[in-house]
XYZ file of C-alpha atoms in Angstrom:
421
model
C 15.151 -17.188 27.573
C 13.168 -19.326 25.128
C 10.799 -21.926 26.545
C 11.385 -25.581 25.705
C 8.711 -25.734 23.012
C 10.389 -22.825 21.184
C 13.812 -24.471 20.798
C 14.534 -25.304 17.164
C 11.069 -24.121 16.148
C 12.199 -22.957 12.696
C 13.755 -26.367 11.937
C 10.524 -28.269 12.611
C 8.021 -29.392 10.011
C 4.913 -27.315 9.505
C 2.662 -29.769 11.353
C 5.152 -30.073 14.223
C 5.246 -26.274 14.612
C 1.485 -26.202 14.916
C 1.521 -28.998 17.484
C 4.236 -27.230 19.453
C 2.029 -24.156 19.782
C -0.487 -26.420 21.502
C 2.219 -27.928 23.694
C 3.378 -24.453 24.676
C -0.233 -23.542 25.494
C -0.169 -20.755 22.937
C -3.032 -22.444 21.146
C -6.122 -24.343 22.235
C -6.165 -27.898 20.798
C -9.621 -27.288 19.350
C -8.234 -24.409 17.281
C -5.497 -26.519 15.705
C -7.880 -27.651 12.976
C -8.449 -24.024 11.990
C -4.720 -23.518 11.393
C -4.523 -26.671 9.354
C -7.603 -25.793 7.289
C -6.025 -22.495 6.218
C -2.430 -23.588 5.668
C -0.777 -23.681 2.229
C 2.244 -25.903 1.814
C 3.708 -23.520 -0.785
C 3.699 -20.698 1.766
C 5.757 -22.823 4.131
C 8.621 -22.053 1.744
C 7.970 -18.316 1.688
C 8.348 -17.105 5.306
C 10.050 -18.262 8.476
C 8.209 -20.113 11.255
C 5.138 -20.442 9.030
C 2.035 -21.881 10.731
C -0.951 -20.929 8.510
C -2.401 -18.331 6.150
C -3.965 -15.145 7.474
C -6.745 -14.277 5.085
C -8.151 -10.886 4.167
C -11.393 -10.171 2.332
C -10.936 -9.282 -1.316
C -13.336 -7.342 -3.500
C -13.148 -5.266 -6.659
C -13.465 -1.559 -7.340
C -15.649 -1.046 -10.384
C -15.768 1.545 -13.135
C -12.305 3.079 -12.746
C -11.653 4.796 -16.075
C -7.962 5.596 -16.651
C -6.752 7.040 -19.951
C -10.002 5.962 -21.575
C -9.912 2.330 -20.379
C -12.395 0.925 -17.860
C -10.734 -1.174 -15.139
C -11.984 -3.631 -12.551
C -9.419 -3.446 -9.750
C -8.945 -6.209 -7.126
C -8.515 -4.843 -3.594
C -7.621 -6.789 -0.434
C -8.729 -5.053 2.761
C -10.502 -5.716 6.037
C -11.761 -2.151 6.457
C -15.467 -1.645 5.706
C -16.427 0.975 3.107
C -13.015 1.236 1.401
C -14.047 -0.590 -1.765
C -17.477 1.053 -1.794
C -15.821 4.476 -1.528
C -13.298 3.711 -4.267
C -16.070 2.618 -6.623
C -18.138 5.663 -5.693
C -15.297 8.067 -6.410
C -14.415 6.261 -9.631
C -18.035 6.478 -10.839
C -18.248 10.233 -10.269
C -14.988 10.879 -12.099
C -15.991 8.558 -14.959
C -19.113 10.674 -15.510
C -16.795 13.584 -16.319
C -14.303 11.739 -18.536
C -12.238 9.634 -16.133
C -8.670 9.918 -14.889
C -5.649 10.920 -16.942
C -2.445 9.330 -15.707
C 1.149 9.695 -16.792
C 3.937 7.394 -15.637
C 7.253 9.115 -16.164
C 10.680 7.454 -16.349
C 10.804 4.614 -13.874
C 14.009 4.247 -11.891
C 14.590 2.796 -8.445
C 17.219 4.465 -6.276
C 19.977 2.452 -4.623
C 22.279 4.106 -2.105
C 25.918 3.468 -1.278
C 26.599 5.708 1.710
C 30.169 6.780 2.557
C 31.246 7.866 6.013
C 34.393 9.402 7.524
C 34.813 11.579 4.430
C 37.599 14.113 5.071
C 37.292 16.103 1.844
C 33.742 15.856 0.439
C 34.407 18.079 -2.569
C 37.409 16.034 -3.713
C 35.571 12.746 -3.136
C 32.542 13.975 -5.106
C 34.746 15.010 -8.024
C 36.601 11.684 -7.967
C 33.394 9.636 -7.920
C 31.883 11.571 -10.801
C 35.049 11.057 -12.836
C 34.613 7.289 -12.342
C 30.830 7.125 -12.739
C 30.964 5.076 -15.958
C 33.155 2.508 -14.226
C 30.802 2.335 -11.240
C 27.771 1.866 -13.507
C 29.613 -0.981 -15.246
C 30.295 -2.602 -11.871
C 26.608 -2.336 -10.980
C 25.441 -3.807 -14.287
C 28.034 -6.557 -14.091
C 26.379 -7.728 -10.886
C 23.065 -8.311 -12.690
C 23.807 -8.760 -16.413
C 20.383 -10.192 -17.259
C 18.702 -6.892 -16.384
C 21.131 -5.049 -18.658
C 20.373 -7.483 -21.503
C 16.649 -6.749 -21.164
C 17.312 -3.038 -21.677
C 17.330 -2.107 -18.015
C 20.075 -1.810 -15.451
C 21.941 1.043 -13.762
C 21.481 4.126 -15.954
C 22.628 7.138 -13.954
C 24.748 8.028 -10.935
C 24.399 11.065 -8.702
C 26.293 12.218 -5.637
C 24.623 13.875 -2.642
C 26.263 15.255 0.480
C 23.892 14.671 3.403
C 25.265 15.918 6.699
C 28.598 14.234 7.288
C 27.830 11.519 4.750
C 28.057 11.188 0.998
C 25.364 9.161 -0.747
C 26.296 7.590 -4.065
C 22.883 7.106 -5.673
C 22.389 4.655 -8.517
C 19.279 5.152 -10.653
C 18.309 1.704 -11.864
C 15.755 0.660 -14.481
C 14.293 -2.650 -13.284
C 11.968 -3.051 -16.285
C 8.728 -4.858 -15.289
C 10.014 -6.190 -11.961
C 9.437 -4.969 -8.438
C 13.218 -4.795 -8.388
C 14.264 -4.529 -4.746
C 16.586 -7.537 -4.856
C 18.079 -6.378 -8.153
C 18.894 -2.956 -6.728
C 20.416 -4.379 -3.558
C 22.618 -6.750 -5.557
C 23.889 -3.893 -7.716
C 24.632 -1.427 -4.910
C 26.401 -4.083 -2.861
C 28.713 -4.721 -5.827
C 29.461 -0.991 -6.074
C 30.019 -0.833 -2.318
C 32.595 -3.605 -2.521
C 34.356 -1.791 -5.362
C 34.511 1.434 -3.350
C 35.827 -0.363 -0.273
C 38.633 -1.769 -2.390
C 39.381 1.803 -3.490
C 39.813 2.870 0.140
C 36.425 4.421 0.865
C 34.586 3.799 4.144
C 31.179 2.412 3.198
C 28.511 2.644 5.881
C 25.699 0.880 4.022
C 24.450 -0.125 0.592
C 20.702 -0.586 0.116
C 17.616 0.320 -1.864
C 15.773 3.529 -0.941
C 11.992 3.314 -0.703
C 11.675 6.996 -1.565
C 11.124 6.191 -5.235
C 10.960 9.790 -6.428
C 12.319 8.677 -9.801
C 9.219 6.508 -10.341
C 6.528 9.163 -10.171
C 3.005 8.810 -11.514
C 0.935 11.964 -12.015
C -2.867 11.673 -12.151
C -5.426 14.381 -12.841
C -9.206 14.438 -13.159
C -12.000 16.943 -13.647
C -15.367 16.395 -11.960
C -18.502 18.246 -12.971
C -20.310 19.880 -10.058
C -23.444 17.913 -10.960
C -21.608 14.642 -10.196
C -20.961 15.799 -6.618
C -24.503 16.818 -5.620
C -26.613 15.028 -2.999
C -30.319 15.434 -2.195
C -29.322 17.807 0.619
C -26.336 19.619 -0.979
C -25.879 21.207 -4.391
C -22.759 20.246 -6.362
C -21.170 23.693 -6.332
C -21.218 23.967 -2.542
C -19.836 20.421 -2.212
C -17.002 21.226 -4.621
C -16.185 24.440 -2.778
C -15.973 22.616 0.543
C -13.787 19.857 -0.960
C -11.401 22.533 -2.214
C -11.289 24.060 1.277
C -10.602 20.651 2.848
C -7.789 20.170 0.332
C -6.327 23.558 1.272
C -6.461 22.610 4.957
C -4.496 19.397 4.269
C -1.717 21.506 2.731
C -1.162 23.575 5.873
C -2.109 21.298 8.790
C -0.164 18.050 9.287
C -2.882 16.681 11.591
C -5.441 16.905 8.805
C -2.848 15.881 6.191
C -2.158 12.583 7.947
C -5.838 11.595 7.784
C -6.203 12.975 4.243
C -3.308 10.757 3.134
C -4.489 7.741 5.102
C -7.686 7.855 3.078
C -5.699 7.862 -0.155
C -3.621 4.920 1.034
C -6.756 2.963 2.002
C -7.303 2.313 -1.668
C -3.684 2.192 -2.756
C -2.567 -0.295 -0.098
C -5.501 -2.603 -0.848
C -4.745 -2.599 -4.580
C -0.993 -3.008 -4.078
C -1.543 -5.934 -1.703
C -3.894 -7.634 -4.160
C -1.307 -7.159 -6.932
C 1.376 -9.007 -4.930
C 3.582 -5.922 -4.569
C 5.192 -4.594 -1.384
C 2.551 -2.293 0.119
C 4.884 -1.327 2.983
C 7.414 0.117 0.536
C 4.692 2.059 -1.269
C 3.312 3.375 2.036
C 6.695 4.555 3.333
C 7.595 6.173 0.018
C 4.276 8.008 -0.156
C 4.605 9.537 3.304
C 8.228 10.516 2.676
C 7.132 12.188 -0.564
C 4.402 14.039 1.359
C 7.183 15.748 3.355
C 9.495 16.472 0.408
C 9.129 20.252 0.797
C 10.162 20.244 4.448
C 6.742 19.841 6.023
C 4.165 17.067 5.845
C 1.123 17.862 3.702
C -1.733 16.294 1.784
C -0.720 14.304 -1.273
C -3.847 14.976 -3.327
C -5.059 18.487 -4.086
C -8.386 19.811 -5.373
C -9.282 23.226 -6.774
C -12.181 24.846 -8.606
C -12.054 25.646 -12.313
C -15.280 27.049 -13.698
C -18.019 24.510 -12.987
C -15.592 21.663 -12.394
C -13.551 20.391 -9.478
C -9.999 19.512 -10.540
C -8.050 16.836 -8.680
C -4.320 16.097 -8.834
C -2.188 13.400 -7.252
C 1.482 12.631 -7.859
C 3.039 9.678 -6.071
C 6.088 7.410 -6.199
C 4.732 4.087 -7.468
C 7.572 1.584 -8.066
C 5.347 -1.461 -8.572
C 6.090 -4.397 -10.827
C 4.214 -7.190 -12.558
C 6.928 -9.876 -12.279
C 9.407 -11.038 -9.648
C 9.383 -11.060 -5.857
C 6.062 -12.112 -4.364
C 4.126 -11.008 -7.454
C 1.989 -13.846 -8.817
C 3.461 -16.082 -6.115
C 0.030 -17.105 -4.881
C -2.822 -18.459 -7.006
C -5.008 -15.499 -6.031
C -2.541 -12.849 -7.195
C -2.390 -14.575 -10.585
C -6.169 -14.472 -10.787
C -6.137 -10.788 -9.864
C -4.120 -9.906 -12.958
C -6.681 -11.756 -15.049
C -9.450 -9.713 -13.427
C -7.742 -6.353 -13.971
C -6.273 -7.154 -17.384
C -3.166 -5.165 -16.429
C -0.079 -6.131 -18.427
C 2.786 -3.766 -17.536
C 4.295 -2.134 -14.464
C 3.555 1.318 -15.871
C -0.108 0.445 -16.434
C -0.423 -0.960 -12.915
C 1.147 2.178 -11.450
C -1.249 4.455 -13.353
C -4.279 2.474 -12.217
C -3.220 2.351 -8.562
C -2.563 6.086 -8.265
C -5.859 6.840 -10.020
C -7.599 4.593 -7.499
C -5.993 6.595 -4.678
C -7.395 9.834 -6.094
C -10.846 8.230 -6.438
C -10.643 7.158 -2.803
C -9.707 10.687 -1.738
C -12.614 12.213 -3.660
C -15.109 9.876 -2.007
C -13.744 10.634 1.471
C -13.746 14.415 0.961
C -17.236 14.353 -0.537
C -18.466 12.461 2.522
C -16.825 15.026 4.818
C -18.332 17.867 2.782
C -21.866 16.467 2.997
C -23.330 14.056 5.534
C -20.043 13.426 7.360
C -17.713 10.457 7.253
C -19.690 8.290 9.676
C -22.963 8.305 7.763
C -21.591 6.266 4.895
C -19.575 4.022 7.166
C -22.129 3.019 9.735
C -24.023 0.228 8.013
C -20.790 -1.487 7.052
C -19.398 -0.911 10.543
C -22.562 -2.379 12.070
C -22.112 -5.474 9.917
C -18.655 -5.984 11.388
C -20.043 -5.423 14.888
C -22.856 -7.921 14.271
C -20.390 -10.593 13.160
C -18.092 -9.868 16.113
C -20.886 -10.591 18.623
C -21.691 -13.916 16.969
C -24.516 -13.156 14.528
C -24.925 -15.759 11.818
C -25.013 -14.877 8.136
C -28.825 -14.950 8.204
C -28.955 -12.734 11.309
C -26.481 -10.017 10.306
C -28.694 -7.794 8.143
C -31.643 -8.059 10.568
C -29.402 -7.064 13.468
C -27.899 -4.187 11.463
C -31.394 -2.844 10.673
C -32.193 -2.773 14.383
C -28.873 -1.211 15.372
C -29.504 1.677 12.976
C -32.548 2.635 15.012
C -30.388 3.470 18.043
C -28.428 6.668 18.671
C -25.674 4.920 20.647
C -24.441 1.542 19.480
C -21.843 -0.730 21.081
C -21.126 -4.424 21.523
C -23.268 -4.670 24.661
C -26.328 -3.355 22.820
C -25.637 -5.592 19.827
C -25.484 -8.701 22.052
C -28.692 -7.702 23.834
C -30.599 -7.219 20.571
C -29.209 -10.486 19.195
C -30.415 -12.341 22.314
C -33.875 -10.812 21.917
C -33.974 -11.767 18.235
C -33.089 -15.359 19.022
C -35.531 -15.505 21.921
C -38.369 -14.346 19.672
C -37.499 -16.972 17.059
C -36.769 -19.715 19.601
C -33.144 -20.114 18.514
C -31.421 -19.526 21.896
């Protein structure tokens, strides 16, 4: 049962909601000013029960060359080393010519799922006979998309278990398109109900396998070398790690998480729905019946060849895109103009991220590159000031075992020596 301070919470003004959190002892009064300092009145109209903005650090990946164009890509992430790794991978690929990306036809898939189907073959035949009519119904629900050259283009029928899925393939032009698709499939669902069909659901699918982007790159062995490892041996080990991710789902999950480190950060900074992209990517990773690595690497002469194909149904207008001042600025930074261009850049960034992670695994190990950035986060978490962070990090790197207790102890000693306790 809701406590008194919770009753009617969503109907209250923004300031009253914040005050009620104090009244309900969910929030210390001294912290109220922090909520108010970070709130944005515009965002009070965006989500329910809004109280403040939750901010993430944003940086840029540099030197990402895609189809001959050099991009600066905004990325929003709290995880140390992600942006550094993306830039590192991008630099090594750029030395060998950059990424080559192809965005194929871009359709979103909307499903109208039928249940209690007694004769699937007859129903399938009947639906296909009326596919033009059903496409007209879908486009009639969103005529502006049709006028712009988009809209429902194709219909396919799939029998899945005891269900029949009526799939609409919809061109949403430059938009993210989720609301458009849902509007169209709901109109088709209503039409089918009136025709006597039992409709279970009508909704967009986030497995956007009709919005694929294919990226390839070739990396010279010399671009992979370190002072301790020659480029050929690094490339060979990367290829072996790639092979492992194709056969072991435990390794594949981490392999793909590394790819999504970069993709999620870029999608979030672009104002698109990173959750939809994430779910679609992992579903696509299991498209052959078992979960495997999304990116692959193999040797070709004295080059390492990388490949990554992903569903990438992003847009540059509509939804939450350019809703905030920062997302508008991000498009100025990247110079990206179209949904297809954005998709090509994001998938290329994911392959750059994967290269950097595999190169780290193939050489000094993943922790070596992470530790200084991780120690910065640890230093800030124990209360180090901006001026103290780098000094504390230098001292932490001299220890074999580092934790918060050690960081606090060193920080106390530093302050004692400088008389700042």
